[in-house]
PDB file of C-alpha atoms in Angstrom:
ATOM      1  CA  PHE A1295       0.333  -0.167   0.005  1.00 68.00           C
ATOM      2  CA  TYR A1296       1.097   3.815  -0.513  1.00 75.00           C
ATOM      3  CA  ASN A1297       0.354   5.738   3.336  1.00 85.00           C
ATOM      4  CA  VAL A1298      -1.348   4.055   5.980  1.00 87.00           C
ATOM      5  CA  GLN A1299      -4.233   6.649   8.125  1.00 90.00           C
ATOM      6  CA  VAL A1300      -3.305   6.284  11.892  1.00 93.00           C
ATOM      7  CA  TRP A1301      -6.178   5.829  13.869  1.00 92.00           C
ATOM      8  CA  HIS A1302      -6.608   6.721  17.862  1.00 92.00           C
ATOM      9  CA  SER A1303     -10.206   4.960  18.142  1.00 91.00           C
ATOM     10  CA  VAL A1304     -13.161   2.731  17.297  1.00 89.00           C
ATOM     11  CA  CYS A1305     -16.638   1.974  17.874  1.00 86.00           C
ATOM     12  CA  LEU A1306     -17.549  -1.076  18.351  1.00 84.00           C
ATOM     13  CA  GLN A1307     -21.739  -2.093  18.108  1.00 78.00           C
ATOM     14  CA  GLN A1308     -22.844  -4.735  20.135  1.00 74.00           C
ATOM     15  CA  THR A1309     -25.243  -7.137  20.195  1.00 70.00           C
ATOM     16  CA  SER A1310     -27.323  -8.951  22.995  1.00 70.00           C
ATOM     17  CA  PHE A1311     -26.333 -12.160  24.265  1.00 65.00           C
ATOM     18  CA  HIS A1312     -29.765 -13.192  25.135  1.00 68.00           C
ATOM     19  CA  ASP A1313     -30.386 -11.879  21.620  1.00 73.00           C
ATOM     20  CA  SER A1314     -28.190 -11.284  18.547  1.00 71.00           C
ATOM     21  CA  SER A1315     -31.589  -9.736  16.372  1.00 78.00           C
ATOM     22  CA  ILE A1316     -30.783  -7.131  18.964  1.00 76.00           C
ATOM     23  CA  VAL A1317     -28.205  -4.393  18.761  1.00 78.00           C
ATOM     24  CA  LEU A1318     -27.851  -2.965  21.886  1.00 75.00           C
ATOM     25  CA  PRO A1319     -28.057   1.186  22.074  1.00 72.00           C
ATOM     26  CA  ALA A1320     -24.865   1.674  24.032  1.00 66.00           C
ATOM     27  CA  VAL A1321     -21.392   2.406  21.766  1.00 72.00           C
ATOM     28  CA  LYS A1322     -18.703   1.821  23.034  1.00 83.00           C
ATOM     29  CA  THR A1323     -15.638   3.618  22.327  1.00 89.00           C
ATOM     30  CA  VAL A1324     -11.844   1.751  22.235  1.00 92.00           C
ATOM     31  CA  HIS A1325      -9.195   3.458  22.040  1.00 92.00           C
ATOM     32  CA  ALA A1326      -4.781   3.219  20.751  1.00 93.00           C
ATOM     33  CA  SER A1327      -3.939   6.322  21.851  1.00 92.00           C
ATOM     34  CA  PRO A1328      -0.809   7.547  22.095  1.00 90.00           C
ATOM     35  CA  SER A1329       0.896   9.482  25.004  1.00 89.00           C
ATOM     36  CA  GLY A1330      -0.134  12.208  26.208  1.00 88.00           C
ATOM     37  CA  PRO A1331      -2.097  14.217  28.539  1.00 89.00           C
ATOM     38  CA  GLY A1332      -3.234  11.861  31.693  1.00 85.00           C
ATOM     39  CA  TRP A1333      -1.463   8.904  29.617  1.00 87.00           C
ATOM     40  CA  PRO A1334       1.728   9.522  30.106  1.00 85.00           C
ATOM     41  CA  LYS A1335       2.261   6.020  28.524  1.00 87.00           C
ATOM     42  CA  GLY A1336      -0.914   6.399  26.063  1.00 88.00           C
ATOM     43  CA  ARG A1337      -4.250   5.072  25.725  1.00 90.00           C
ATOM     44  CA  ARG A1338      -4.237   0.948  25.095  1.00 92.00           C
ATOM     45  CA  ASP A1339      -8.221  -0.674  25.832  1.00 93.00           C
ATOM     46  CA  PHE A1340      -8.960  -4.301  26.191  1.00 93.00           C
ATOM     47  CA  VAL A1341     -10.808  -5.727  23.303  1.00 93.00           C
ATOM     48  CA  LEU A1342     -12.081  -9.295  22.009  1.00 91.00           C
ATOM     49  CA  VAL A1343     -11.340 -10.681  19.301  1.00 92.00           C
ATOM     50  CA  ASN A1344     -12.578 -12.527  17.093  1.00 90.00           C
ATOM     51  CA  ILE A1345      -9.539 -15.592  16.396  1.00 89.00           C
ATOM     52  CA  ASP A1346     -11.794 -18.227  14.814  1.00 87.00           C
ATOM     53  CA  GLY A1347     -15.300 -17.460  12.337  1.00 81.00           C
ATOM     54  CA  ALA A1348     -17.116 -20.979  13.035  1.00 84.00           C
ATOM     55  CA  THR A1349     -18.113 -18.815  16.580  1.00 79.00           C
ATOM     56  CA  GLU A1350     -19.982 -16.509  16.461  1.00 77.00           C
ATOM     57  CA  TRP A1351     -19.998 -13.276  19.934  1.00 71.00           C
ATOM     58  CA  PRO A1352     -21.795 -13.581  22.445  1.00 68.00           C
ATOM     59  CA  LYS A1353     -23.627 -17.025  22.111  1.00 72.00           C
ATOM     60  CA  SER A1354     -20.161 -18.941  21.874  1.00 76.00           C
ATOM     61  CA  GLY A1355     -18.508 -17.167  24.423  1.00 75.00           C
ATOM     62  CA  LEU A1356     -14.914 -17.046  25.330  1.00 82.00           C
ATOM     63  CA  THR A1357     -14.934 -20.308  22.610  1.00 83.00           C
ATOM     64  CA  GLY A1358     -13.018 -18.951  19.318  1.00 87.00           C
ATOM     65  CA  HIS A1359     -12.297 -15.185  20.577  1.00 89.00           C
ATOM     66  CA  ALA A1360      -9.093 -13.675  22.347  1.00 92.00           C
ATOM     67  CA  ILE A1361      -8.456 -11.425  24.927  1.00 94.00           C
ATOM     68  CA  CYS A1362      -5.891  -8.650  23.113  1.00 95.00           C
ATOM     69  CA  GLU A1363      -3.997  -5.569  24.106  1.00 95.00           C
ATOM     70  CA  LEU A1364      -5.958  -2.336  20.834  1.00 96.00           C
ATOM     71  CA  TYR A1365      -2.455  -1.382  20.883  1.00 94.00           C
ATOM     72  CA  LEU A1366      -2.736   0.111  16.403  1.00 95.00           C
ATOM     73  CA  ILE A1367      -5.414   1.205  14.642  1.00 95.00           C
ATOM     74  CA  ILE A1368      -4.942   1.701  10.733  1.00 93.00           C
ATOM     75  CA  HIS A1369      -6.156   2.715   7.966  1.00 90.00           C
ATOM     76  CA  PRO A1370      -3.868   1.241   4.358  1.00 86.00           C
ATOM     77  CA  ILE A1371      -3.915   3.328   1.808  1.00 84.00           C
ATOM     78  CA  ALA A1372      -3.879   2.092  -1.644  1.00 81.00           C
ATOM     79  CA  ARG A1373      -1.899   2.918  -4.387  1.00 82.00           C
ATOM     80  CA  ARG A1374      -4.082   4.127  -7.487  1.00 82.00           C
ATOM     81  CA  GLY A1375      -5.459   1.675  -9.591  1.00 80.00           C
ATOM     82  CA  SER A1376      -3.564  -0.996  -7.748  1.00 79.00           C
ATOM     83  CA  HIS A1377      -6.441  -3.825  -6.033  1.00 75.00           C
ATOM     84  CA  ILE A1378      -4.724  -4.888  -2.867  1.00 73.00           C
ATOM     85  CA  LYS A1379      -6.565  -7.242  -0.891  1.00 72.00           C
ATOM     86  CA  TRP A1380      -7.044  -5.588   2.360  1.00 66.00           C
ATOM     87  CA  ARG A1381      -8.924  -2.318   0.864  1.00 68.00           C
ATOM     88  CA  ASP A1382     -11.129   0.019   2.523  1.00 75.00           C
ATOM     89  CA  GLN A1383     -10.469  -2.015   5.692  1.00 84.00           C
ATOM     90  CA  TYR A1384      -8.728  -0.563   8.877  1.00 90.00           C
ATOM     91  CA  LEU A1385      -6.611  -3.041  10.633  1.00 92.00           C
ATOM     92  CA  CYS A1386      -5.993  -3.106  13.884  1.00 94.00           C
ATOM     93  CA  TYR A1387      -2.056  -4.232  15.921  1.00 96.00           C
ATOM     94  CA  VAL A1388      -3.458  -6.321  18.778  1.00 96.00           C
ATOM     95  CA  GLN A1389      -0.942  -7.667  21.891  1.00 95.00           C
ATOM     96  CA  CYS A1390      -2.973 -11.623  23.184  1.00 94.00           C
ATOM     97  CA  LEU A1391      -3.138 -11.906  27.091  1.00 94.00           C
ATOM     98  CA  SER A1392      -3.738 -16.166  27.522  1.00 93.00           C
ATOM     99  CA  ILE A1393      -7.204 -16.924  29.117  1.00 92.00           C
ATOM    100  CA  GLY A1394      -6.944 -18.948  32.192  1.00 93.00           C
ATOM    101  CA  PRO A1395      -8.827 -20.666  34.921  1.00 94.00           C
ATOM    102  CA  ILE A1396     -10.991 -18.765  36.245  1.00 93.00           C
ATOM    103  CA  ASP A1397      -9.925 -17.937  40.152  1.00 93.00           C
ATOM    104  CA  PRO A1398     -11.418 -19.090  42.486  1.00 94.00           C
ATOM    105  CA  ALA A1399     -12.103 -16.263  45.623  1.00 92.00           C
ATOM    106  CA  THR A1400     -13.358 -13.181  42.587  1.00 90.00           C
ATOM    107  CA  GLY A1401     -15.228 -15.739  40.101  1.00 90.00           C
ATOM    108  CA  MET A1402     -13.340 -14.224  37.412  1.00 91.00           C
ATOM    109  CA  HIS A1403     -11.250 -15.676  34.837  1.00 92.00           C
ATOM    110  CA  THR A1404      -7.289 -14.566  34.291  1.00 94.00           C
ATOM    111  CA  LEU A1405      -5.312 -13.082  32.342  1.00 95.00           C
ATOM    112  CA  LYS A1406      -1.336 -13.023  31.690  1.00 95.00           C
ATOM    113  CA  CYS A1407       0.994 -11.509  29.130  1.00 92.00           C
ATOM    114  CA  THR A1408       1.628 -14.123  26.597  1.00 92.00           C
ATOM    115  CA  LYS A1409       5.154 -13.753  25.156  1.00 92.00           C
ATOM    116  CA  HIS A1410       7.111 -15.528  23.204  1.00 93.00           C
ATOM    117  CA  ALA A1411      10.018 -17.653  24.528  1.00 94.00           C
ATOM    118  CA  ASP A1412      12.420 -14.512  23.805  1.00 95.00           C
ATOM    119  CA  GLY A1413      10.602 -12.859  25.899  1.00 90.00           C
ATOM    120  CA  SER A1414       8.692 -10.520  23.457  1.00 92.00           C
ATOM    121  CA  PRO A1415       4.718 -10.637  23.487  1.00 91.00           C
ATOM    122  CA  VAL A1416       2.310 -11.860  21.535  1.00 93.00           C
ATOM    123  CA  GLY A1417       0.106 -10.130  18.891  1.00 94.00           C
ATOM    124  CA  ASN A1418      -0.646  -9.616  15.357  1.00 94.00           C
ATOM    125  CA  PHE A1419      -2.484  -7.141  12.921  1.00 94.00           C
ATOM    126  CA  VAL A1420      -6.599  -8.216  12.743  1.00 93.00           C
ATOM    127  CA  PRO A1421      -9.461  -6.722  10.724  1.00 92.00           C
ATOM    128  CA  SER A1422     -10.950  -4.405  12.636  1.00 91.00           C
ATOM    129  CA  ASN A1423     -13.842  -6.446  11.556  1.00 88.00           C
ATOM    130  CA  GLN A1424     -13.367  -9.199  14.345  1.00 90.00           C
ATOM    131  CA  LEU A1425     -13.315  -6.433  17.835  1.00 91.00           C
ATOM    132  CA  HIS A1426     -16.446  -8.010  19.396  1.00 84.00           C
ATOM    133  CA  ALA A1427     -16.298  -6.057  22.457  1.00 84.00           C
ATOM    134  CA  PHE A1428     -14.505  -3.670  25.131  1.00 87.00           C
ATOM    135  CA  ILE A1429     -13.191  -5.956  28.336  1.00 89.00           C
ATOM    136  CA  SER A1430     -12.517  -4.476  30.948  1.00 89.00           C
ATOM    137  CA  VAL A1431      -9.985  -5.931  32.704  1.00 91.00           C
ATOM    138  CA  ILE A1432      -8.578  -4.968  36.134  1.00 89.00           C
ATOM    139  CA  PRO A1433      -4.192  -6.351  37.917  1.00 88.00           C
ATOM    140  CA  GLN A1434      -3.630  -8.524  39.845  1.00 88.00           C
ATOM    141  CA  LEU A1435      -2.300  -7.330  42.249  1.00 82.00           C
ATOM    142  CA  GLY A1436      -1.410 -10.219  44.622  1.00 76.00           C
ATOM    143  CA  ASP A1437       1.286  -8.861  47.911  1.00 81.00           C
ATOM    144  CA  VAL A1438       1.869  -6.255  47.138  1.00 80.00           C
ATOM    145  CA  ALA A1439       0.762  -3.247  44.615  1.00 76.00           C
ATOM    146  CA  ASP A1440       3.759  -1.962  42.515  1.00 79.00           C
ATOM    147  CA  ALA A1441       4.011   1.934  43.431  1.00 81.00           C
ATOM    148  CA  ARG A1442       3.973   3.259  40.179  1.00 81.00           C
ATOM    149  CA  LEU A1443       0.193   2.155  39.305  1.00 79.00           C
ATOM    150  CA  THR A1444      -2.624   4.627  38.778  1.00 76.00           C
ATOM    151  CA  LYS A1445      -5.302   4.289  35.933  1.00 75.00           C
ATOM    152  CA  ALA A1446      -3.253   6.012  33.306  1.00 74.00           C
ATOM    153  CA  MET A1447      -0.202   3.367  33.631  1.00 75.00           C
ATOM    154  CA  SER A1448      -2.457  -0.216  35.624  1.00 73.00           C
ATOM    155  CA  SER A1449      -1.867  -2.415  32.366  1.00 77.00           C
ATOM    156  CA  HIS A1450       1.843  -0.570  31.598  1.00 77.00           C
ATOM    157  CA  TYR A1451       3.318  -2.401  34.747  1.00 76.00           C
ATOM    158  CA  SER A1452       1.173  -4.644  35.184  1.00 83.00           C
ATOM    159  CA  TYR A1453       1.666  -8.973  34.009  1.00 84.00           C
ATOM    160  CA  SER A1454      -1.109 -10.262  35.503  1.00 90.00           C
ATOM    161  CA  PHE A1455      -4.953  -9.496  35.775  1.00 92.00           C
ATOM    162  CA  PHE A1456      -8.794 -10.385  36.203  1.00 92.00           C
ATOM    163  CA  LEU A1457     -11.263 -11.054  33.446  1.00 91.00           C
ATOM    164  CA  ASN A1458     -14.366  -7.865  34.944  1.00 89.00           C
ATOM    165  CA  LYS A1459     -17.100  -9.937  33.515  1.00 79.00           C
ATOM    166  CA  TYR A1460     -19.285  -8.121  36.416  1.00 76.00           C
ATOM    167  CA  PHE A1461     -18.388  -5.153  34.845  1.00 70.00           C
ATOM    168  CA  ASP A1462     -20.968  -5.237  31.716  1.00 63.00           C
ATOM    169  CA  LYS A1463     -24.523  -7.647  32.196  1.00 56.00           C
ATOM    170  CA  GLU A1464     -23.581  -9.485  28.207  1.00 56.00           C
ATOM    171  CA  ILE A1465     -19.853 -10.766  28.826  1.00 57.00           C
ATOM    172  CA  TYR A1466     -21.262 -11.492  31.853  1.00 53.00           C
ATOM    173  CA  ASP A1467     -23.515 -13.975  31.128  1.00 53.00           C
ATOM    174  CA  ALA A1468     -20.622 -15.115  28.033  1.00 50.00           C
TER     175      ALA A1468
END
């Protein structure tokens, strides 16, 4: 492609867990912004990504889906006259979290940042139409909380989280 547009947010429209023909009125905006006022390390939200075309959110629950942190939203611009597969498609770079067992004390799934053997994060570009829901996560603090943790920096300094199923009734039911 010739050029890319970089976007800092995208809106997600969700359907009801109980009836997928009902489009929910609340549009969720997810962010992938660089550092700025109030967000010294940038603002990156967590999203549910469909990784298996045979599964359908929210009917299939977490099966066939991944929890990912959204890092970048781009729109590739093709050279005039060229025909590329991604024409009129927005792409998102995401880094994956592994979904672990349910913590007995909280009743929530545990999540960990997925890493390659060399310690680098596992990430990939996915089409924006594979993003299905905003996901709320809670950092797993352990015995001692990192003093650098703030609202704006909790995902940057944390590597283990809880999937906050109590944040949204559509997520809770899934």
